[in-house]
Tab-separated table of N, CA and C in Angstrom:
chain	number	residue	atom	x	y	z
A	92	UNK	N	115.589	54.314	62.522
A	92	UNK	CA	117.024	54.145	62.385
A	92	UNK	C	117.726	55.499	62.301
A	93	UNK	N	117.060	56.515	61.778
A	93	UNK	CA	117.677	57.828	61.672
A	93	UNK	C	118.050	58.368	63.050
A	94	UNK	N	117.155	58.248	64.041
A	94	UNK	CA	117.467	58.717	65.393
A	94	UNK	C	118.664	57.982	65.955
A	95	UNK	N	118.749	56.679	65.685
A	95	UNK	CA	119.873	55.881	66.169
A	95	UNK	C	121.177	56.396	65.575
A	96	UNK	N	121.184	56.741	64.295
A	96	UNK	CA	122.401	57.255	63.670
A	96	UNK	C	122.801	58.601	64.258
A	97	UNK	N	121.827	59.398	64.714
A	97	UNK	CA	122.166	60.642	65.402
A	97	UNK	C	122.938	60.334	66.681
A	98	UNK	N	122.557	59.274	67.380
A	98	UNK	CA	123.261	58.888	68.604
A	98	UNK	C	124.671	58.427	68.269
A	99	UNK	N	124.832	57.664	67.192
A	99	UNK	CA	126.166	57.218	66.793
A	99	UNK	C	127.039	58.430	66.469
A	100	UNK	N	126.470	59.433	65.832
A	100	UNK	CA	127.241	60.634	65.528
A	100	UNK	C	127.723	61.308	66.806
A	101	UNK	N	126.995	61.121	67.922
A	101	UNK	CA	127.419	61.677	69.206
A	101	UNK	C	128.807	61.169	69.563
A	102	UNK	N	129.064	59.872	69.344
A	102	UNK	CA	130.365	59.342	69.708
A	102	UNK	C	131.461	59.799	68.765
A	103	UNK	N	131.108	60.398	67.639
A	103	UNK	CA	132.136	60.907	66.729
A	103	UNK	C	132.342	62.406	66.904
A	104	UNK	N	131.674	62.995	67.883
A	104	UNK	CA	131.895	64.408	68.163
A	104	UNK	C	130.841	65.340	67.609
A	105	UNK	N	129.857	64.825	66.886
A	105	UNK	CA	128.786	65.663	66.353
A	105	UNK	C	127.570	65.477	67.254
A	106	UNK	N	127.151	66.524	67.922
A	106	UNK	CA	126.039	66.418	68.861
A	106	UNK	C	124.726	66.199	68.103
A	107	UNK	N	123.982	65.147	68.445
A	107	UNK	CA	122.722	64.872	67.761
A	107	UNK	C	121.616	65.828	68.198
A	108	UNK	N	120.657	66.021	67.336
A	108	UNK	CA	119.483	66.794	67.703
A	108	UNK	C	118.606	65.942	68.606
A	109	UNK	N	117.865	66.611	69.477
A	109	UNK	CA	116.896	65.965	70.353
A	109	UNK	C	117.529	64.945	71.289
A	110	UNK	N	118.772	65.109	71.595
A	110	UNK	CA	119.426	64.238	72.571
A	110	UNK	C	120.239	65.122	73.500
A	111	UNK	N	119.900	65.115	74.769
A	111	UNK	CA	120.622	65.924	75.743
A	111	UNK	C	121.939	65.281	76.126
A	112	UNK	N	122.270	64.170	75.540
A	112	UNK	CA	123.490	63.425	75.794
A	112	UNK	C	123.484	62.779	77.163
A	113	UNK	N	123.614	63.561	78.235
A	113	UNK	CA	123.650	62.976	79.575
A	113	UNK	C	122.806	63.797	80.535
A	114	UNK	N	122.503	63.186	81.666
A	114	UNK	CA	121.805	63.844	82.770
A	114	UNK	C	122.579	63.525	84.048
A	115	UNK	N	122.108	64.022	85.189
A	115	UNK	CA	122.825	63.792	86.449
A	115	UNK	C	122.846	62.322	86.861
A	116	UNK	N	121.878	61.517	86.405
A	116	UNK	CA	121.887	60.091	86.767
A	116	UNK	C	122.642	59.234	85.747
A	117	UNK	N	123.279	59.853	84.764
A	117	UNK	CA	124.046	59.112	83.755
A	117	UNK	C	125.356	58.599	84.352
A	118	UNK	N	125.759	57.393	83.901
A	118	UNK	CA	127.025	56.787	84.314
A	118	UNK	C	127.757	56.370	83.048
A	119	UNK	N	129.070	56.659	82.984
A	119	UNK	CA	129.857	56.305	81.804
A	119	UNK	C	131.163	55.648	82.229
A	120	UNK	N	131.574	54.638	81.453
A	120	UNK	CA	132.871	53.985	81.642
A	120	UNK	C	133.579	53.966	80.297
A	121	UNK	N	134.751	54.599	80.227
A	121	UNK	CA	135.568	54.601	79.021
A	121	UNK	C	136.897	53.966	79.391
A	122	UNK	N	137.146	52.776	78.803
A	122	UNK	CA	138.282	51.973	79.205
A	122	UNK	C	138.160	51.744	80.710
A	123	UNK	N	139.068	52.221	81.518
A	123	UNK	CA	138.977	51.991	82.969
A	123	UNK	C	138.509	53.221	83.735
A	124	UNK	N	138.152	54.273	83.032
A	124	UNK	CA	137.697	55.510	83.677
A	124	UNK	C	136.189	55.480	83.830
A	125	UNK	N	135.704	55.662	85.061
A	125	UNK	CA	134.269	55.647	85.310
A	125	UNK	C	133.863	56.973	85.940
A	126	UNK	N	132.735	57.503	85.489
A	126	UNK	CA	132.266	58.762	86.050
A	126	UNK	C	130.741	58.806	86.025
A	127	UNK	N	130.195	59.765	86.773
A	127	UNK	CA	128.747	59.909	86.909
A	127	UNK	C	128.387	61.393	86.829
A	128	UNK	N	127.276	61.673	86.150
A	128	UNK	CA	126.761	63.039	86.109
A	128	UNK	C	127.273	63.842	84.923
A	129	UNK	N	126.568	64.905	84.636
A	129	UNK	CA	126.835	65.725	83.455
A	129	UNK	C	128.261	66.272	83.443
A	130	UNK	N	128.678	66.917	84.517
A	130	UNK	CA	129.995	67.569	84.525
A	130	UNK	C	131.139	66.575	84.468
A	131	UNK	N	131.069	65.487	85.246
A	131	UNK	CA	132.152	64.497	85.236
A	131	UNK	C	132.281	63.833	83.872
A	132	UNK	N	131.155	63.509	83.246
A	132	UNK	CA	131.196	62.874	81.923
A	132	UNK	C	131.731	63.866	80.888
A	133	UNK	N	131.274	65.107	80.937
A	133	UNK	CA	131.769	66.127	80.005
A	133	UNK	C	133.282	66.300	80.153
A	134	UNK	N	133.770	66.365	81.397
A	134	UNK	CA	135.213	66.512	81.628
A	134	UNK	C	135.991	65.331	81.067
A	135	UNK	N	135.480	64.116	81.257
A	135	UNK	CA	136.151	62.933	80.718
A	135	UNK	C	136.190	62.990	79.193
A	136	UNK	N	135.066	63.328	78.561
A	136	UNK	CA	135.020	63.397	77.098
A	136	UNK	C	135.959	64.479	76.564
A	137	UNK	N	136.061	65.592	77.264
A	137	UNK	CA	136.985	66.648	76.826
A	137	UNK	C	138.432	66.175	76.890
A	138	UNK	N	138.778	65.394	77.912
A	138	UNK	CA	140.140	64.847	77.993
A	138	UNK	C	140.398	63.867	76.855
A	139	UNK	N	139.383	63.097	76.479
A	139	UNK	CA	139.542	62.112	75.414
A	139	UNK	C	139.612	62.760	74.036
A	140	UNK	N	139.124	63.988	73.889
A	140	UNK	CA	139.101	64.647	72.583
A	140	UNK	C	140.478	65.096	72.124
A	141	UNK	N	141.508	64.833	72.902
A	141	UNK	CA	142.860	65.162	72.451
A	141	UNK	C	143.313	64.208	71.355
A	142	UNK	N	142.598	63.093	71.189
A	142	UNK	CA	142.913	62.119	70.149
A	142	UNK	C	141.980	62.320	68.961
A	143	UNK	N	142.512	62.123	67.762
A	143	UNK	CA	141.688	62.179	66.558
A	143	UNK	C	141.188	60.758	66.283
A	144	UNK	N	139.873	60.582	66.300
A	144	UNK	CA	139.252	59.271	66.112
A	144	UNK	C	138.522	59.248	64.777
A	145	UNK	N	138.761	58.211	63.990
A	145	UNK	CA	138.052	58.020	62.725
A	145	UNK	C	137.423	56.629	62.764
A	146	UNK	N	136.079	56.581	62.744
A	146	UNK	CA	135.367	55.306	62.776
A	146	UNK	C	135.242	54.729	61.374
A	147	UNK	N	135.351	53.425	61.278
A	147	UNK	CA	135.105	52.714	60.022
A	147	UNK	C	133.647	52.261	60.050
A	148	UNK	N	132.749	53.101	59.530
A	148	UNK	CA	131.319	52.818	59.610
A	148	UNK	C	130.938	51.539	58.869
A	149	UNK	N	131.713	51.148	57.863
A	149	UNK	CA	131.389	49.925	57.114
A	149	UNK	C	131.628	48.678	57.951
A	150	UNK	N	132.525	48.751	58.932
A	150	UNK	CA	132.815	47.583	59.769
A	150	UNK	C	131.883	47.483	60.971
A	151	UNK	N	131.069	48.495	61.213
A	151	UNK	CA	130.252	48.522	62.426
A	151	UNK	C	129.103	47.527	62.384
A	152	UNK	N	128.862	46.949	63.550
A	152	UNK	CA	127.731	46.051	63.767
A	152	UNK	C	126.869	46.710	64.842
A	153	UNK	N	125.573	46.831	64.590
A	153	UNK	CA	124.645	47.456	65.519
A	153	UNK	C	123.618	46.431	65.973
A	154	UNK	N	123.233	46.507	67.220
A	154	UNK	CA	122.114	45.715	67.714
A	154	UNK	C	121.450	46.518	68.822
A	155	UNK	N	120.149	46.465	68.898
A	155	UNK	CA	119.457	47.194	69.951
A	155	UNK	C	118.196	46.449	70.342
A	156	UNK	N	117.802	46.635	71.614
A	156	UNK	CA	116.625	45.972	72.167
A	156	UNK	C	115.918	46.919	73.126
A	157	UNK	N	114.577	46.861	73.164
A	157	UNK	CA	113.869	47.619	74.198
A	157	UNK	C	114.120	46.957	75.552
A	158	UNK	N	114.178	47.768	76.608
A	158	UNK	CA	114.376	47.229	77.954
A	158	UNK	C	113.305	47.792	78.867
A	159	UNK	N	113.625	47.974	80.132
A	159	UNK	CA	112.675	48.445	81.133
A	159	UNK	C	112.091	49.802	80.764
A	160	UNK	N	110.804	49.949	81.004
A	160	UNK	CA	110.171	51.248	80.822
A	160	UNK	C	110.453	51.857	79.467
A	161	UNK	N	110.934	53.070	79.480
A	161	UNK	CA	111.214	53.818	78.252
A	161	UNK	C	112.706	53.840	77.954
A	162	UNK	N	113.333	52.648	77.887
A	162	UNK	CA	114.765	52.566	77.625
A	162	UNK	C	115.041	51.651	76.439
A	163	UNK	N	116.172	51.899	75.793
A	163	UNK	CA	116.643	51.052	74.696
A	163	UNK	C	118.109	50.728	74.977
A	164	UNK	N	118.461	49.439	74.896
A	164	UNK	CA	119.841	48.990	75.061
A	164	UNK	C	120.469	48.878	73.682
A	165	UNK	N	121.635	49.489	73.488
A	165	UNK	CA	122.310	49.468	72.190
A	165	UNK	C	123.711	48.887	72.330
A	166	UNK	N	124.112	48.116	71.325
A	166	UNK	CA	125.462	47.559	71.248
A	166	UNK	C	126.026	47.934	69.887
A	167	UNK	N	127.232	48.496	69.884
A	167	UNK	CA	127.912	48.860	68.644
A	167	UNK	C	129.321	48.293	68.726
A	168	UNK	N	129.747	47.627	67.664
A	168	UNK	CA	131.099	47.086	67.598
A	168	UNK	C	131.667	47.426	66.232
A	169	UNK	N	132.969	47.644	66.171
A	169	UNK	CA	133.578	47.968	64.888
A	169	UNK	C	135.045	48.291	65.037
A	170	UNK	N	135.571	48.973	64.029
A	170	UNK	CA	136.976	49.371	64.033
A	170	UNK	C	137.075	50.888	63.961
A	171	UNK	N	138.163	51.400	64.533
A	171	UNK	CA	138.421	52.832	64.466
A	171	UNK	C	139.922	53.045	64.348
A	172	UNK	N	140.276	54.190	63.797
A	172	UNK	CA	141.680	54.569	63.655
A	172	UNK	C	141.924	55.729	64.617
A	173	UNK	N	142.957	55.597	65.445
A	173	UNK	CA	143.283	56.613	66.442
A	173	UNK	C	144.530	57.373	65.993
A	174	UNK	N	144.418	58.692	65.961
A	174	UNK	CA	145.542	59.575	65.622
A	174	UNK	C	146.206	59.220	64.299
A	175	UNK	N	145.405	58.807	63.304
A	175	UNK	CA	145.906	58.570	61.954
A	175	UNK	C	146.741	57.321	61.768
A	176	UNK	N	146.775	56.417	62.732
A	176	UNK	CA	147.569	55.193	62.624
A	176	UNK	C	146.805	54.156	61.804
A	177	UNK	N	146.781	54.350	60.478
A	177	UNK	CA	145.971	53.512	59.594
A	177	UNK	C	146.406	52.058	59.595
A	178	UNK	N	147.649	51.765	59.893
A	178	UNK	CA	148.116	50.382	59.911
A	178	UNK	C	147.738	49.635	61.166
A	179	UNK	N	147.218	50.354	62.170
A	179	UNK	CA	146.870	49.733	63.437
A	179	UNK	C	145.451	50.110	63.856
A	180	UNK	N	144.427	49.569	63.185
A	180	UNK	CA	143.066	49.894	63.619
A	180	UNK	C	142.782	49.263	64.982
A	181	UNK	N	141.951	49.925	65.745
A	181	UNK	CA	141.510	49.404	67.037
A	181	UNK	C	140.107	48.847	66.879
A	182	UNK	N	139.838	47.761	67.562
A	182	UNK	CA	138.489	47.208	67.625
A	182	UNK	C	137.829	47.829	68.854
A	183	UNK	N	136.566	48.227	68.720
A	183	UNK	CA	135.885	48.801	69.877
A	183	UNK	C	134.523	48.152	70.076
A	184	UNK	N	134.088	48.156	71.318
A	184	UNK	CA	132.742	47.747	71.712
A	184	UNK	C	132.148	48.902	72.499
A	185	UNK	N	130.924	49.240	72.173
A	185	UNK	CA	130.251	50.373	72.795
A	185	UNK	C	128.846	49.919	73.170
A	186	UNK	N	128.527	49.958	74.453
A	186	UNK	CA	127.208	49.545	74.933
A	186	UNK	C	126.607	50.728	75.674
A	187	UNK	N	125.369	51.075	75.347
A	187	UNK	CA	124.736	52.149	76.084
A	187	UNK	C	123.235	51.975	76.144
A	188	UNK	N	122.664	52.594	77.171
A	188	UNK	CA	121.222	52.602	77.380
A	188	UNK	C	120.722	54.014	77.125
A	189	UNK	N	119.749	54.127	76.246
A	189	UNK	CA	119.092	55.412	76.010
A	189	UNK	C	117.827	55.460	76.850
A	190	UNK	N	117.630	56.557	77.539
A	190	UNK	CA	116.455	56.758	78.383
A	190	UNK	C	115.592	57.849	77.764
A	191	UNK	N	114.315	57.568	77.578
A	191	UNK	CA	113.383	58.565	77.061
A	191	UNK	C	113.037	59.540	78.183
A	192	UNK	N	112.907	60.823	77.846
A	192	UNK	CA	112.465	61.794	78.842
A	192	UNK	C	111.496	62.769	78.205
A	193	UNK	N	110.648	63.327	79.049
A	193	UNK	CA	109.674	64.319	78.617
A	193	UNK	C	109.600	65.374	79.706
A	194	UNK	N	110.169	66.541	79.450
A	194	UNK	CA	110.153	67.626	80.417
A	194	UNK	C	109.128	68.660	79.982
A	195	UNK	N	108.367	69.203	80.932
A	195	UNK	CA	107.352	70.197	80.584
A	195	UNK	C	107.953	71.363	79.799
A	196	UNK	N	107.274	71.739	78.732
A	196	UNK	CA	107.712	72.864	77.921
A	196	UNK	C	108.796	72.540	76.915
A	197	UNK	N	109.243	71.269	76.870
A	197	UNK	CA	110.274	70.868	75.918
A	197	UNK	C	109.786	69.649	75.142
A	198	UNK	N	110.285	69.456	73.920
A	198	UNK	CA	109.890	68.267	73.160
A	198	UNK	C	110.461	67.003	73.804
A	199	UNK	N	109.791	65.886	73.551
A	199	UNK	CA	110.312	64.602	74.022
A	199	UNK	C	111.727	64.423	73.506
A	200	UNK	N	112.532	63.687	74.242
A	200	UNK	CA	113.902	63.448	73.809
A	200	UNK	C	114.487	62.214	74.470
A	201	UNK	N	115.755	62.017	74.266
A	201	UNK	CA	116.481	60.863	74.785
A	201	UNK	C	117.806	61.333	75.370
A	202	UNK	N	118.305	60.600	76.350
A	202	UNK	CA	119.653	60.856	76.848
A	202	UNK	C	120.334	59.523	77.126
A	203	UNK	N	121.653	59.562	77.197
A	203	UNK	CA	122.434	58.355	77.456
A	203	UNK	C	122.508	58.171	78.964
A	204	UNK	N	121.839	57.126	79.453
A	204	UNK	CA	121.800	56.862	80.894
A	204	UNK	C	123.024	56.066	81.335
A	205	UNK	N	123.384	55.034	80.595
A	205	UNK	CA	124.554	54.205	80.891
A	205	UNK	C	125.367	54.068	79.619
A	206	UNK	N	126.702	54.122	79.756
A	206	UNK	CA	127.561	54.044	78.576
A	206	UNK	C	128.853	53.336	78.963
A	207	UNK	N	129.163	52.248	78.257
A	207	UNK	CA	130.408	51.504	78.471
A	207	UNK	C	131.126	51.424	77.133
A	208	UNK	N	132.383	51.882	77.107
A	208	UNK	CA	133.175	51.868	75.885
A	208	UNK	C	134.507	51.184	76.158
A	209	UNK	N	134.865	50.219	75.304
A	209	UNK	CA	136.155	49.525	75.393
A	209	UNK	C	136.771	49.474	74.004
A	210	UNK	N	138.074	49.752	73.921
A	210	UNK	CA	138.809	49.649	72.657
A	210	UNK	C	139.996	48.723	72.864
A	211	UNK	N	140.332	47.975	71.811
A	211	UNK	CA	141.424	47.006	71.859
A	211	UNK	C	142.295	47.209	70.635
A	212	UNK	N	143.595	47.327	70.829
A	212	UNK	CA	144.526	47.461	69.706
A	212	UNK	C	144.670	46.124	68.999
A	213	UNK	N	144.651	46.139	67.670
A	213	UNK	CA	144.825	44.907	66.887
A	213	UNK	C	146.296	44.598	66.715
C-alpha cells in the first residue's frame, strides 16, 4: 500500500520515488484533453498546475486489480477543492494503469501507462 500512496502523491504534485511517471507509450486524458508521450503529458500537467488543488484524502475511495502481464489497474474517487473554493468541492474519478518496467542498470520501477481523470463540480 505504501507504493500505491506514492502514486497518489504524484497526482498532488509530489513526485514519487521509483516511479518514472510516464514513458513514450503513455496516454493521458484530463477532462477532454488527451495526449500521448512524455513531453505532451508533461506540457498538459504544467498547464493544469496553474490551479491550486487540495484533495480530501478522507473522502477518497481506492480500488485496484492486477491486469495483463505486469500491470495494475487503479481507480480513485473522491473530492477536491480547486483554487480555495471550500464551499464548492469537486468530485473526481481517476483511473490509471501502472506498468512495471525493468531497465538494465536501473532498479525495477513503475510508470503510468494509461491515465483518465474526470472532475465534476458539485
